[in-house]
Coordinates of C-alpha atoms and ligand atoms in Angstrom, one line a residue:
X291 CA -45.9 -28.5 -9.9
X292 CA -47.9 -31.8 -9.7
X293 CA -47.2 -34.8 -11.6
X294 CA -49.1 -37.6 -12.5
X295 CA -48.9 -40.8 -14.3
X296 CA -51.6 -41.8 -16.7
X297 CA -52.5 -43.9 -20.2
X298 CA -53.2 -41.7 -22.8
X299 CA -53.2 -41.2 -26.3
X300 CA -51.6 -38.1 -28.1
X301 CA -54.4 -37.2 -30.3
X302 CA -56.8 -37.3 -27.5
X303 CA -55.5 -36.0 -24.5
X304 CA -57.4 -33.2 -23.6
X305 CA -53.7 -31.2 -22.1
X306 CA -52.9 -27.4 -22.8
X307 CA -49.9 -29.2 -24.7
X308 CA -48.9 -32.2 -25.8
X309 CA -45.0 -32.6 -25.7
X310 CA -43.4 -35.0 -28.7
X311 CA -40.5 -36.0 -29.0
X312 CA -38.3 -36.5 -32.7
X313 CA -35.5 -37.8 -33.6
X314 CA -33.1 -36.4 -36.4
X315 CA -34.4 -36.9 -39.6
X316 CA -37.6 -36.9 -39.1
X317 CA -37.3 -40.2 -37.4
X318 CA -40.9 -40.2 -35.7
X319 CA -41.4 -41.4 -31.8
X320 CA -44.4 -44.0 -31.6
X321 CA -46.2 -41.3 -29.8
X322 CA -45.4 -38.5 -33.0
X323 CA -46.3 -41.2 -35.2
X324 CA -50.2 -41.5 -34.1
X325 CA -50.2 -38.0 -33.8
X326 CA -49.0 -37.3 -37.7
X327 CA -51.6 -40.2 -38.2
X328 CA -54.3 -38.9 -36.4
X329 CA -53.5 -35.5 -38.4
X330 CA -53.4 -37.1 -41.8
X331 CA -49.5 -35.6 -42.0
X332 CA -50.0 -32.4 -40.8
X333 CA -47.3 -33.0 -38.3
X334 CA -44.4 -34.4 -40.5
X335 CA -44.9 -31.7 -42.8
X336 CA -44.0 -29.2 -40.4
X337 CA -40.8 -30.9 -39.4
X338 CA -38.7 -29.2 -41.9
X339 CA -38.8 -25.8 -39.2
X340 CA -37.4 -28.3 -36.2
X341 CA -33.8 -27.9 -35.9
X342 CA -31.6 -31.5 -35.5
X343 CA -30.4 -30.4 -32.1
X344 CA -31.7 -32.4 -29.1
X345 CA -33.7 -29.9 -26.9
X346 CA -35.0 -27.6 -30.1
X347 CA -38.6 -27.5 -29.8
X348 CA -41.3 -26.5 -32.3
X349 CA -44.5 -25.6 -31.4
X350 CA -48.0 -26.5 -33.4
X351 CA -51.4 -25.3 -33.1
X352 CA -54.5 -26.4 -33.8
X353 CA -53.2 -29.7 -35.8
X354 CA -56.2 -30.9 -37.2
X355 CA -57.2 -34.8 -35.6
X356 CA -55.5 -33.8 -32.3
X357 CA -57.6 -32.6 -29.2
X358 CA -54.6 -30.5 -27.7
X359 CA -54.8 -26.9 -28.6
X360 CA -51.0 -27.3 -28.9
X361 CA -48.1 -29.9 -29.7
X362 CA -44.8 -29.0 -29.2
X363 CA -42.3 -30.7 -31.0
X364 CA -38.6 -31.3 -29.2
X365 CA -35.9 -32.6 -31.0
X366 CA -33.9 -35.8 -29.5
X367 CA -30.9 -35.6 -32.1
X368 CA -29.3 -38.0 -34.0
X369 CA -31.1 -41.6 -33.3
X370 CA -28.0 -43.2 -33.3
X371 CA -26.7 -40.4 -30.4
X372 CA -29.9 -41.1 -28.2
X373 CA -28.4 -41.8 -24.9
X374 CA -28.7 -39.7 -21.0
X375 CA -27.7 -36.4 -22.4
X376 CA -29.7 -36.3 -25.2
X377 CA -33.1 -37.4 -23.4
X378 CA -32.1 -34.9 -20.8
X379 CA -31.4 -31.9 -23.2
X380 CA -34.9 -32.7 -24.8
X381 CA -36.5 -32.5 -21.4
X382 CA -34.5 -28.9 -20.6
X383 CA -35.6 -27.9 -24.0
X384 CA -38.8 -28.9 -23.4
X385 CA -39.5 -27.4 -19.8
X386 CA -37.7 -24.0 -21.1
X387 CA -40.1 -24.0 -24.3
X388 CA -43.4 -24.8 -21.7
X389 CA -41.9 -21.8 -19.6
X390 CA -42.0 -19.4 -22.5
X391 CA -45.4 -20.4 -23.5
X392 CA -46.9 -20.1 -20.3
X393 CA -48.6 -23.3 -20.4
X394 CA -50.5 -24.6 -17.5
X395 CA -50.7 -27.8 -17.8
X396 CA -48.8 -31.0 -20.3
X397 CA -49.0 -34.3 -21.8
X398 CA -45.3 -35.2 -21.6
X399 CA -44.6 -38.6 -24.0
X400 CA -40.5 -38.1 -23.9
X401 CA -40.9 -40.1 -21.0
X402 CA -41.5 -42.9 -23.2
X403 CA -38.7 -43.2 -25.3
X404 CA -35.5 -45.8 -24.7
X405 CA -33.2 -44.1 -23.3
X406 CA -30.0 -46.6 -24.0
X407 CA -30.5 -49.2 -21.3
X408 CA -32.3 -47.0 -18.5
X409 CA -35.2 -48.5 -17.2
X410 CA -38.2 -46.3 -17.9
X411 CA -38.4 -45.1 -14.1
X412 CA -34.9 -43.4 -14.9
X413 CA -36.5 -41.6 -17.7
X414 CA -39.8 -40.0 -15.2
X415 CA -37.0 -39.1 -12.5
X416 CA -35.3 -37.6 -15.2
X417 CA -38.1 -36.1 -16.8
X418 CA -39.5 -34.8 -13.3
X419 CA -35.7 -33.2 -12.2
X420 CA -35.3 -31.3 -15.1
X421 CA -38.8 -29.5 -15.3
X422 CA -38.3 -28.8 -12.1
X423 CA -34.9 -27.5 -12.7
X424 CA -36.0 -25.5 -15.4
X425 CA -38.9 -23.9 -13.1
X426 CA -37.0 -23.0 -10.2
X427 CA -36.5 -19.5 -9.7
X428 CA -34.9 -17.8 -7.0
X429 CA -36.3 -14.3 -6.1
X430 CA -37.0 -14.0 -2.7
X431 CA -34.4 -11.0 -2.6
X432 CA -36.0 -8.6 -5.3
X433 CA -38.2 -6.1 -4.2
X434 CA -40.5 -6.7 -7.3
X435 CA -41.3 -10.1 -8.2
X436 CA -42.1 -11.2 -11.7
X437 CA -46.0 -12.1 -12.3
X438 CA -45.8 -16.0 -11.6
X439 CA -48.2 -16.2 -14.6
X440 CA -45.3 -18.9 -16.5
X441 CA -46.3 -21.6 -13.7
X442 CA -46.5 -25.0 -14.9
X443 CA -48.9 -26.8 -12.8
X444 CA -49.4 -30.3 -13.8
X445 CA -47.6 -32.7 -16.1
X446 CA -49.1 -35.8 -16.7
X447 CA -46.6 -38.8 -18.1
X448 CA -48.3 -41.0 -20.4
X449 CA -47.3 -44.5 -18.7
X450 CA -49.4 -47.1 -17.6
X451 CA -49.6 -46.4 -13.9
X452 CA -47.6 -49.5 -11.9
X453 CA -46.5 -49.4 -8.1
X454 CA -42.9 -49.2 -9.4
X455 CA -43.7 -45.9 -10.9
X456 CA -45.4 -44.1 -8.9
X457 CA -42.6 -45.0 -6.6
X458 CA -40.6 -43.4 -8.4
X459 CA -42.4 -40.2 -9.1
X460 CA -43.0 -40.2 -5.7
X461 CA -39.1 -40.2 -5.1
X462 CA -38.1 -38.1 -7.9
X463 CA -40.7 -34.8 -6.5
X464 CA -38.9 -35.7 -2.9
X465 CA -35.9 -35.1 -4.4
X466 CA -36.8 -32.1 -6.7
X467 CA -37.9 -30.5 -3.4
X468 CA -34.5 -31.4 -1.5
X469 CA -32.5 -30.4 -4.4
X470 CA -34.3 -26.9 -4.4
X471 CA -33.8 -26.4 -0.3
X472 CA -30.2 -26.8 -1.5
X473 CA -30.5 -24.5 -4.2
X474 CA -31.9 -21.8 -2.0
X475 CA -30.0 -22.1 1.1
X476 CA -26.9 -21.8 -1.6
X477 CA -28.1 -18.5 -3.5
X478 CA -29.1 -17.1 -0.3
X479 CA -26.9 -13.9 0.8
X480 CA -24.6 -14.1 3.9
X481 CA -26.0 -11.6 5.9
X482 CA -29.2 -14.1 6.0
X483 CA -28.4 -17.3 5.8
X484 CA -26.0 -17.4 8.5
X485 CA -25.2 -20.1 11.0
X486 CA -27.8 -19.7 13.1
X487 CA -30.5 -19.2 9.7
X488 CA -28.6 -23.3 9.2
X489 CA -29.9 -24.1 12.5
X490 CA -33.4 -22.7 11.9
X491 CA -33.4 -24.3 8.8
X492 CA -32.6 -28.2 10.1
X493 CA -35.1 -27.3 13.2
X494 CA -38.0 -26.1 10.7
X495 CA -37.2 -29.9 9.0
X496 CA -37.6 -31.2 11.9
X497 CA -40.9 -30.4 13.0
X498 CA -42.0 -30.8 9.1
X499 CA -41.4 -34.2 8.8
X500 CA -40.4 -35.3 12.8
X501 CA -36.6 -35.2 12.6
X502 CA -34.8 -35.8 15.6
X503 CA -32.5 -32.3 15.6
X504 CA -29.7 -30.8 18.2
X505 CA -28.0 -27.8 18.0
X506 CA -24.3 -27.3 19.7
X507 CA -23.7 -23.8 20.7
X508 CA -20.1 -22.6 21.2
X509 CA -20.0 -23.0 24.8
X510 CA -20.9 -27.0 23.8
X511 CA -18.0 -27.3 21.4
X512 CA -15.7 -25.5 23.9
X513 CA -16.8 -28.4 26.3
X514 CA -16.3 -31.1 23.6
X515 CA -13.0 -29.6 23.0
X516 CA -13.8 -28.7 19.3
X517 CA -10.5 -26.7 19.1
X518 CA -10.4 -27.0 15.2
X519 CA -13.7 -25.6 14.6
X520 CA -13.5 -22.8 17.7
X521 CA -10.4 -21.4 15.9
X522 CA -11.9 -20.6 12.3
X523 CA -15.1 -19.6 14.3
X524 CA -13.2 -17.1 16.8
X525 CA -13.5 -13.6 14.9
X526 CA -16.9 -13.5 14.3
X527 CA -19.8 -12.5 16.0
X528 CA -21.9 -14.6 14.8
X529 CA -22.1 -17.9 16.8
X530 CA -21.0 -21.2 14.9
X531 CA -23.6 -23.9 15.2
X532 CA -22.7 -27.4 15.0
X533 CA -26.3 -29.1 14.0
X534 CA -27.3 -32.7 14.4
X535 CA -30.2 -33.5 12.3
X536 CA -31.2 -37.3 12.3
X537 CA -34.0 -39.2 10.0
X538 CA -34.7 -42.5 10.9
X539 CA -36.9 -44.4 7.9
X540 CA -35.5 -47.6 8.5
X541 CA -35.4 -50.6 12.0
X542 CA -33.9 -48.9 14.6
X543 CA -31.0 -51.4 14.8
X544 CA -29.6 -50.5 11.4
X545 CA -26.4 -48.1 11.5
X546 CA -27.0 -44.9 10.1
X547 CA -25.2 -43.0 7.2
X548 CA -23.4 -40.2 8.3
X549 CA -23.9 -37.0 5.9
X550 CA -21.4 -34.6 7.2
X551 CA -21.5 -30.8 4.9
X552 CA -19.3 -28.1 5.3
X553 CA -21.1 -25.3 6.4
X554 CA -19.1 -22.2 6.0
X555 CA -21.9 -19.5 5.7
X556 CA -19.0 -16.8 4.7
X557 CA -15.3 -17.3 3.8
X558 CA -12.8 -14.4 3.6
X559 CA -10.1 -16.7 4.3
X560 CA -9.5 -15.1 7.7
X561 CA -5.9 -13.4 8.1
X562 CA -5.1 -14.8 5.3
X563 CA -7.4 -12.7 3.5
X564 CA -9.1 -13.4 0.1
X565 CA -8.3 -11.4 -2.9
X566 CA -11.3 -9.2 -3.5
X567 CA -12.4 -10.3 -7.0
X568 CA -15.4 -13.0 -6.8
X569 CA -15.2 -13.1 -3.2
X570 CA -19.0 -12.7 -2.6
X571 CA -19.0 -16.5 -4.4
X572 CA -17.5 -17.3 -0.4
X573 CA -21.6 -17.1 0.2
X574 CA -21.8 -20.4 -1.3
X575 CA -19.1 -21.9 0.8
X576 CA -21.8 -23.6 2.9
X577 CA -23.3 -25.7 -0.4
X578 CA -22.0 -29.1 1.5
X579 CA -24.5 -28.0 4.8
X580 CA -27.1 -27.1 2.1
X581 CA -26.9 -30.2 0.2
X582 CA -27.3 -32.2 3.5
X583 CA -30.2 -30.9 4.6
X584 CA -31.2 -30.9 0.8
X585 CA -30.6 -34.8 0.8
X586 CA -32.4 -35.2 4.2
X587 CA -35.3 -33.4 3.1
X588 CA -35.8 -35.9 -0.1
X589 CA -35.3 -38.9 1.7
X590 CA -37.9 -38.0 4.6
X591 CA -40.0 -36.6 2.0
X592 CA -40.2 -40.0 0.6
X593 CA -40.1 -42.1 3.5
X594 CA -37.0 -43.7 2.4
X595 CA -36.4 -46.7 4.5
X596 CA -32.7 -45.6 5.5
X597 CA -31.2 -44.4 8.8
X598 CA -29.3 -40.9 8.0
X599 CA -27.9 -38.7 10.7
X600 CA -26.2 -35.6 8.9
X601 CA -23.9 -33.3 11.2
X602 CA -23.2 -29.8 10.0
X603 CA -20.1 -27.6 11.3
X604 CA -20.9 -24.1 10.4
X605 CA -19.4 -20.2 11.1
X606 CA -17.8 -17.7 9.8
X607 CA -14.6 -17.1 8.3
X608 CA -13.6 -14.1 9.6
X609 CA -10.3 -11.9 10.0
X610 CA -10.5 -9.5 13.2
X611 CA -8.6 -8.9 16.9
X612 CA -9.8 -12.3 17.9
X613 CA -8.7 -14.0 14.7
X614 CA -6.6 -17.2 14.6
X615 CA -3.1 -16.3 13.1
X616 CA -0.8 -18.5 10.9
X617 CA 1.1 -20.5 12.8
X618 CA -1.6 -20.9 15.7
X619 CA -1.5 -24.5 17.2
X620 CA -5.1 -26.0 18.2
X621 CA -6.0 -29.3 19.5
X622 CA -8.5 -30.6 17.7
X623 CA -11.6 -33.3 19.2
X624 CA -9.9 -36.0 18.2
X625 CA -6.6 -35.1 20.4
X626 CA -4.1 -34.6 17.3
X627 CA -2.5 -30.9 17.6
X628 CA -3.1 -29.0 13.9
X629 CA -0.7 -25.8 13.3
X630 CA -2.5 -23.5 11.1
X631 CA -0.5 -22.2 8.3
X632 CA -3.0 -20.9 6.4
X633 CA -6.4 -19.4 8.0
X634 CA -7.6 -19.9 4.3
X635 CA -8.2 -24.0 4.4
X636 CA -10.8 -23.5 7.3
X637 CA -13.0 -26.0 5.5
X638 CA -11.2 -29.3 6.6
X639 CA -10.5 -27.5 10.4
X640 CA -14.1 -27.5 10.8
X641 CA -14.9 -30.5 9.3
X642 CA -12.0 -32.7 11.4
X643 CA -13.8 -32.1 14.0
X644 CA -17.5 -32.7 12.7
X645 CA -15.7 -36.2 11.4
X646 CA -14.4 -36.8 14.8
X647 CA -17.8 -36.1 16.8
X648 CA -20.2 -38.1 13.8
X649 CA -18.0 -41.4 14.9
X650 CA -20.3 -41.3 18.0
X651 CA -23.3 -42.2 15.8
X652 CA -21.5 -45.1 15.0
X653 CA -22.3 -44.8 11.4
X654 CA -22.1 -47.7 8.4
X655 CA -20.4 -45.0 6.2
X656 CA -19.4 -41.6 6.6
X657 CA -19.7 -39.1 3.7
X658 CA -18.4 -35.8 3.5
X659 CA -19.6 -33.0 1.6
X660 CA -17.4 -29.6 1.1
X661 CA -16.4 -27.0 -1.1
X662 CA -13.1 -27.6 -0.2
X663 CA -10.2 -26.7 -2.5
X664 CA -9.8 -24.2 -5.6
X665 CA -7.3 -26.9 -6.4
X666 CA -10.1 -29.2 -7.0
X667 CA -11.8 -26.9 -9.8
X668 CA -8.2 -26.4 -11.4
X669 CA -8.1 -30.8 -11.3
X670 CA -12.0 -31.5 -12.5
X671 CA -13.3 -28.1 -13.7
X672 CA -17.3 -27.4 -13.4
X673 CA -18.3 -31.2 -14.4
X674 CA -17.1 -33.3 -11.9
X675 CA -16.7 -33.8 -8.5
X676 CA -13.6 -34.7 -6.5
X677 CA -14.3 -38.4 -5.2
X678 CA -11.8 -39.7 -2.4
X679 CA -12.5 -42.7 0.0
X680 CA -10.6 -45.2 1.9
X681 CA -12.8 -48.0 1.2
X682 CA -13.3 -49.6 -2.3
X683 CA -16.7 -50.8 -1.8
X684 CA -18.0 -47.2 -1.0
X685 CA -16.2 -45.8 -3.6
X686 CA -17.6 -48.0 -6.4
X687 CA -21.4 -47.3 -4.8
X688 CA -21.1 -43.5 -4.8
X689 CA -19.4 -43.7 -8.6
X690 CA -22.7 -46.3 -9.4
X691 CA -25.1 -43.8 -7.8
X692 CA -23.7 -40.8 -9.7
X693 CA -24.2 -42.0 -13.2
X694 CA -27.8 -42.9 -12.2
X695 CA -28.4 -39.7 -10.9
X696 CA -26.0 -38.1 -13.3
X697 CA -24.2 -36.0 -10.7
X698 CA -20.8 -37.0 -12.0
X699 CA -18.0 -37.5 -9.7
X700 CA -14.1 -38.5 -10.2
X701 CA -12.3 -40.9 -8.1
X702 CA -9.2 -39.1 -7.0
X703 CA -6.0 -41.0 -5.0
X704 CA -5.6 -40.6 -1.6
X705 CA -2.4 -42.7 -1.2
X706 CA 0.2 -42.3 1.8
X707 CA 2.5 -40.8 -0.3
X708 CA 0.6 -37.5 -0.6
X709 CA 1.0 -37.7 3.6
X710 CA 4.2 -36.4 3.6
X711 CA 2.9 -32.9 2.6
X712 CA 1.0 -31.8 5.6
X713 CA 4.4 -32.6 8.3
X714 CA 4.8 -29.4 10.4
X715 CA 7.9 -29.1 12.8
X716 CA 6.0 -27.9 15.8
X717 CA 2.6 -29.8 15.9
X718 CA 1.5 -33.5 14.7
X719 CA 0.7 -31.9 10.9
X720 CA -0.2 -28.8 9.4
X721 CA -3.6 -27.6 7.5
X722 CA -2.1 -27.2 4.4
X723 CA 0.2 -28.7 1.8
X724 CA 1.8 -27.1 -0.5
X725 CA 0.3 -25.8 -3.7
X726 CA 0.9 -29.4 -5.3
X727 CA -2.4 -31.4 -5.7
X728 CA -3.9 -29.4 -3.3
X729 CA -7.4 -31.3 -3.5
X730 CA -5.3 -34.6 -2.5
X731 CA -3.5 -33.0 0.9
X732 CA -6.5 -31.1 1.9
X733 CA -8.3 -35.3 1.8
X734 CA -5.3 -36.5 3.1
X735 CA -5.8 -33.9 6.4
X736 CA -9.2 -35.3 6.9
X737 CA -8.1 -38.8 6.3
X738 CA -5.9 -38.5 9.5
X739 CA -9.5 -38.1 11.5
X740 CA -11.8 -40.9 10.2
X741 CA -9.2 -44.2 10.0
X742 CA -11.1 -46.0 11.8
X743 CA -14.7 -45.4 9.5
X744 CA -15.7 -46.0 6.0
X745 CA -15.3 -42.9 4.6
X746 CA -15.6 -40.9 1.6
X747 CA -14.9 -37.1 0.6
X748 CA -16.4 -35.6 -2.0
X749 CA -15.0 -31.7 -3.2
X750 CA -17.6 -29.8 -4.8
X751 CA -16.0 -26.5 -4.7
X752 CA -16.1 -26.9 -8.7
X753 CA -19.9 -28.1 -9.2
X754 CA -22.0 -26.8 -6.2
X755 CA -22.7 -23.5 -8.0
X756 CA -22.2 -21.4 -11.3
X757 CA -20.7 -18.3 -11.8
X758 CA -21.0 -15.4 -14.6
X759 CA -24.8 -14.8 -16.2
X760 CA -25.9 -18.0 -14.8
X761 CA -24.2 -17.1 -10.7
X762 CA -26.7 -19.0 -8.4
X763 CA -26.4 -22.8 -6.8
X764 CA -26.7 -26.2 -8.8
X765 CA -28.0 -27.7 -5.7
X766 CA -25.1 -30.5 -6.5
X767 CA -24.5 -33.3 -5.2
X768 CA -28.2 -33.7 -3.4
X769 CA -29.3 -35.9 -6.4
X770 CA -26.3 -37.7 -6.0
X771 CA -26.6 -38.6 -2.2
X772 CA -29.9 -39.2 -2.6
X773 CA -29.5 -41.7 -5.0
X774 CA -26.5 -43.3 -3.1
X775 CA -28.8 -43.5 0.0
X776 CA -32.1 -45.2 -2.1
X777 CA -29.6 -47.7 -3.2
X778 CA -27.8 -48.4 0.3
X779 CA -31.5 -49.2 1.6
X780 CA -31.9 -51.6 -1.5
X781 CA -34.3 -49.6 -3.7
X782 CA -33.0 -50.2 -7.5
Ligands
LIG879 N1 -13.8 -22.4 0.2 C1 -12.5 -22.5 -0.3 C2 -12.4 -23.3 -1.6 C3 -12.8 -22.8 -2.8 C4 -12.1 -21.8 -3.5 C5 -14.0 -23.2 -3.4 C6 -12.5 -21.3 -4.7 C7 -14.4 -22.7 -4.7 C8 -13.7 -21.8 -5.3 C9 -11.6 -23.0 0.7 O1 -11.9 -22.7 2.0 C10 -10.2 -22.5 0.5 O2 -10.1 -21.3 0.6 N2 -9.3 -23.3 0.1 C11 -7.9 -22.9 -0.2 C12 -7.0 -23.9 0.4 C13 -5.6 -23.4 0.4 C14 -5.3 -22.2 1.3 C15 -4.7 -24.6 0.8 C16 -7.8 -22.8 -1.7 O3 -8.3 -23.7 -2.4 O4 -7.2 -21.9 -2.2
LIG880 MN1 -11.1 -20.9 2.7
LIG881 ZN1 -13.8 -22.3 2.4

């Protein structure tokens, strides 16, 4: 899908469909306006058929004074309502409404609506995200594939073209295209997209857009002394990876952020198995890998001027001969002993040691990204994700960036207190607390391995993917980090 940016008028642009946006009653947009002028009230006549609610659409034809074969109309809602959800159920009705029609190519004025206090470039990001949300289609896996007659191929934003914005259409496609990697690596089935399909994955990056990229095999992490990650990784056969993928748009001087995803490909919960139901979901236990490769495709994509080094930790989580058992005893990178009560929280093993190993980069900030705890979903449901950090400043810039992407997290406490869950009589602390704010002990574990860094956490075991009808990966919280890193390097 192309995008452009480019002055134009509605009655004259010569696009396979020119998309308008309403408000509720009948409330006009400057662009609908010259339209219904140009067409001597055709169009306000036929607003009686479009329904109040913001993403309805109703399409025109032939509306006499306009050049476009065909005008869809899409509802905003109630004026007074207008705000970020509304413009961006317009733009989902919208792109859904230009998928069902088949058109080829669109005019697209919503972007030229205020939206609350957003600056117009937050409306074309916006605008460009959601069509390509709407487009994406994942069906790599079916033996037929549906005709992909329903392609949208260009959409051309009626702005006056300024640096700024093409800036940010520029940015906004980068991160479309990260966001999807994320998305695809996510819906992806185990038996593919294993560890070593991870590490193919950050090296094909690489060469794309000259990423510096290392791979540690087990032998490596044996070396290291990765006894955390070894353990969940020790009953399958296939090899964990622990992948080192580094971008470098910025001086060479400046401190890199550290992405660091969980990457667990498969998760059965080991020996202490998984019940059955929903357990093919597990496949999607690798989202936080996904979504940092996702992020460092946007920002290279884009040449973002930021230095990002993401590490991802990823295996199996198998049960077998060579499993670990509750109540194993590893030493971990960092030299704290872990006894492992339950095989189940494998997430934090491997990531304590990722954590550990990315403090060699000597990153500025350290984010982790991982689908960590069920308790998480049960605290924040499908909306929002699980936001820990020990440092305030970093907090407040990842809650900033999510509401400009609008990849909500929640700040979450990660006080002492909570500590006191995770003692163990025969190492320094155990993997697990009890069932008691279990999002909060299973921070708390990997709070123990990055004192000495800004860090944050973020759980996205609730919004990295859907289930039901709608099963497949949200490609959350890409938009999110991507955002967060734009803003580090200064870009508004
Ligand atoms: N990958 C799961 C977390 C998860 C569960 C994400 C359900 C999304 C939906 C993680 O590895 C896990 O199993 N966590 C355990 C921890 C427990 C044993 C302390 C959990 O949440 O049950
Ligand atoms: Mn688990
Ligand atoms: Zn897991």
């Amino acid at each position: 899908m192309e995008f452009s940016i480019k002055t134009l008028s509605p009655e004259t642009a010569k696009a396979g469909c020119v998309v308008l946006g309403i408000h509720a009653n009948q409330e006009l947009t400057p662009a609908a306006r010259r339209a219904d002028q140009a067409s001597k009230g055709a169009l306000k006549k036929a607003l009686a058929d479009l329904p109040a609610k913001a993403g309805s659409s109703l399409l025109l034809r032939s509306l006499p004074g306009v050049a476009a074969e065909r005008v869809l109309l899409v509802s905003l809602g109630e004026h007074g309502e207008f705000g970020d959800s509304a413009f961006r159920d317009a733009v989902r009705g919208a792109a859904l409404a230009l998928k069902e029609l088949g058109a080829k190519d669109a005019a697209f004025f919503l972007v030229d609506i205020k939206v609350g206090s957003r600056h117009v470039s937050w409306n074309l990001r916006h605008a460009v995200l959601g069509l390509r949300d709407a487009f994406y289609r994942f069906d790599q896996m079916k033996s037929q594939k549906k005709a992909p007659a329903a392609a949208l191929q260009h959409v051309v934003f009626p702005l006056s073209s300024k640096t700024e914005l093409q800036k940010a259409l520029a940015e906004a496609a980068a991160t479309a295209d990260g966001i999807e990697l994320a998305k695809t690596l996510g819906n992806l089935p185990p038996n593919i997209c294993t560890p070593a399909y991870l590490a193919d994955a950050a090296s094909k990056l690489a060469r794309q857009y000259k990423l510096g990229v290392e791979v540690l095999e087990r032998a490596d992490m044996q070396k290291l002394g990765m006894g955390a990650l070894l353990a969940v990784a020790n009953a399958s056969h296939n090899p964990p990876k622990l992948i080192v993928l580094r971008y470098n748009g910025a001086a060479k001087g400046r401190k890199p952020i550290a992405l660091v995803g969980k990457g667990i490909t498969f998760d059965t919960g080991g020996i202490s198995l998984k019940p059955a139901a929903e357990m093919d979901e597990m496949k999607f236990d690798m989202s936080g890998a996904g979504s940092v490769l996702g992020a460092i495709r946007a920002l290279a994509g884009m040449k973002a001027p930021v230095n990002v080094v993401g590490v991802i930790p990823t295996c199996e989580n198998m049960p077998g001969g060579h499993a670990t058992r509750p109540g194993d005893v590893v030493t971990t990178l960092s030299g704290q002993t872990v006894e492992i009560l339950n095989t189940d929280a494998e997430g934090r093993l491997i990531l304590c040691d990722a954590l550990t190993y990315a403090a060699r980069f000597e990153p500025e900030k350290v984010i982790d990204i991982a689908t960590l705890t069920g308790a998480c979903v049960v605290a924040l449901g499908h909306v929002a994700s699980g936001l820990f950090a020990n440092d305030e400043a970093l907090a407040a810039e990842l809650l900033a960036a999510a509401d400009d992407a609008r990849d909500p997290v929640w700040r979450m406490p990660l006080w002492e207190e909570y500590q006191e869950g995770l003692r163990s009589n025969f190492a320094d602390f155990a993997n697990i607390g009890g069932r008691p704010g279990g999002a909060i002990t299973a921070a708390c574990y990997l709070a123990r391995f990055t004192r000495k860094m800004r860090w944050a956490h973020l759980d996205v075991a609730g919004t990295a993917w859907k289930s039901g009808r709608e099963k497949g990966s949200t490609g959350r919280p890409v938009p999110l980090l991507v955002r967060f890193a734009l803003r580090h390097a200064g870009r508004k």
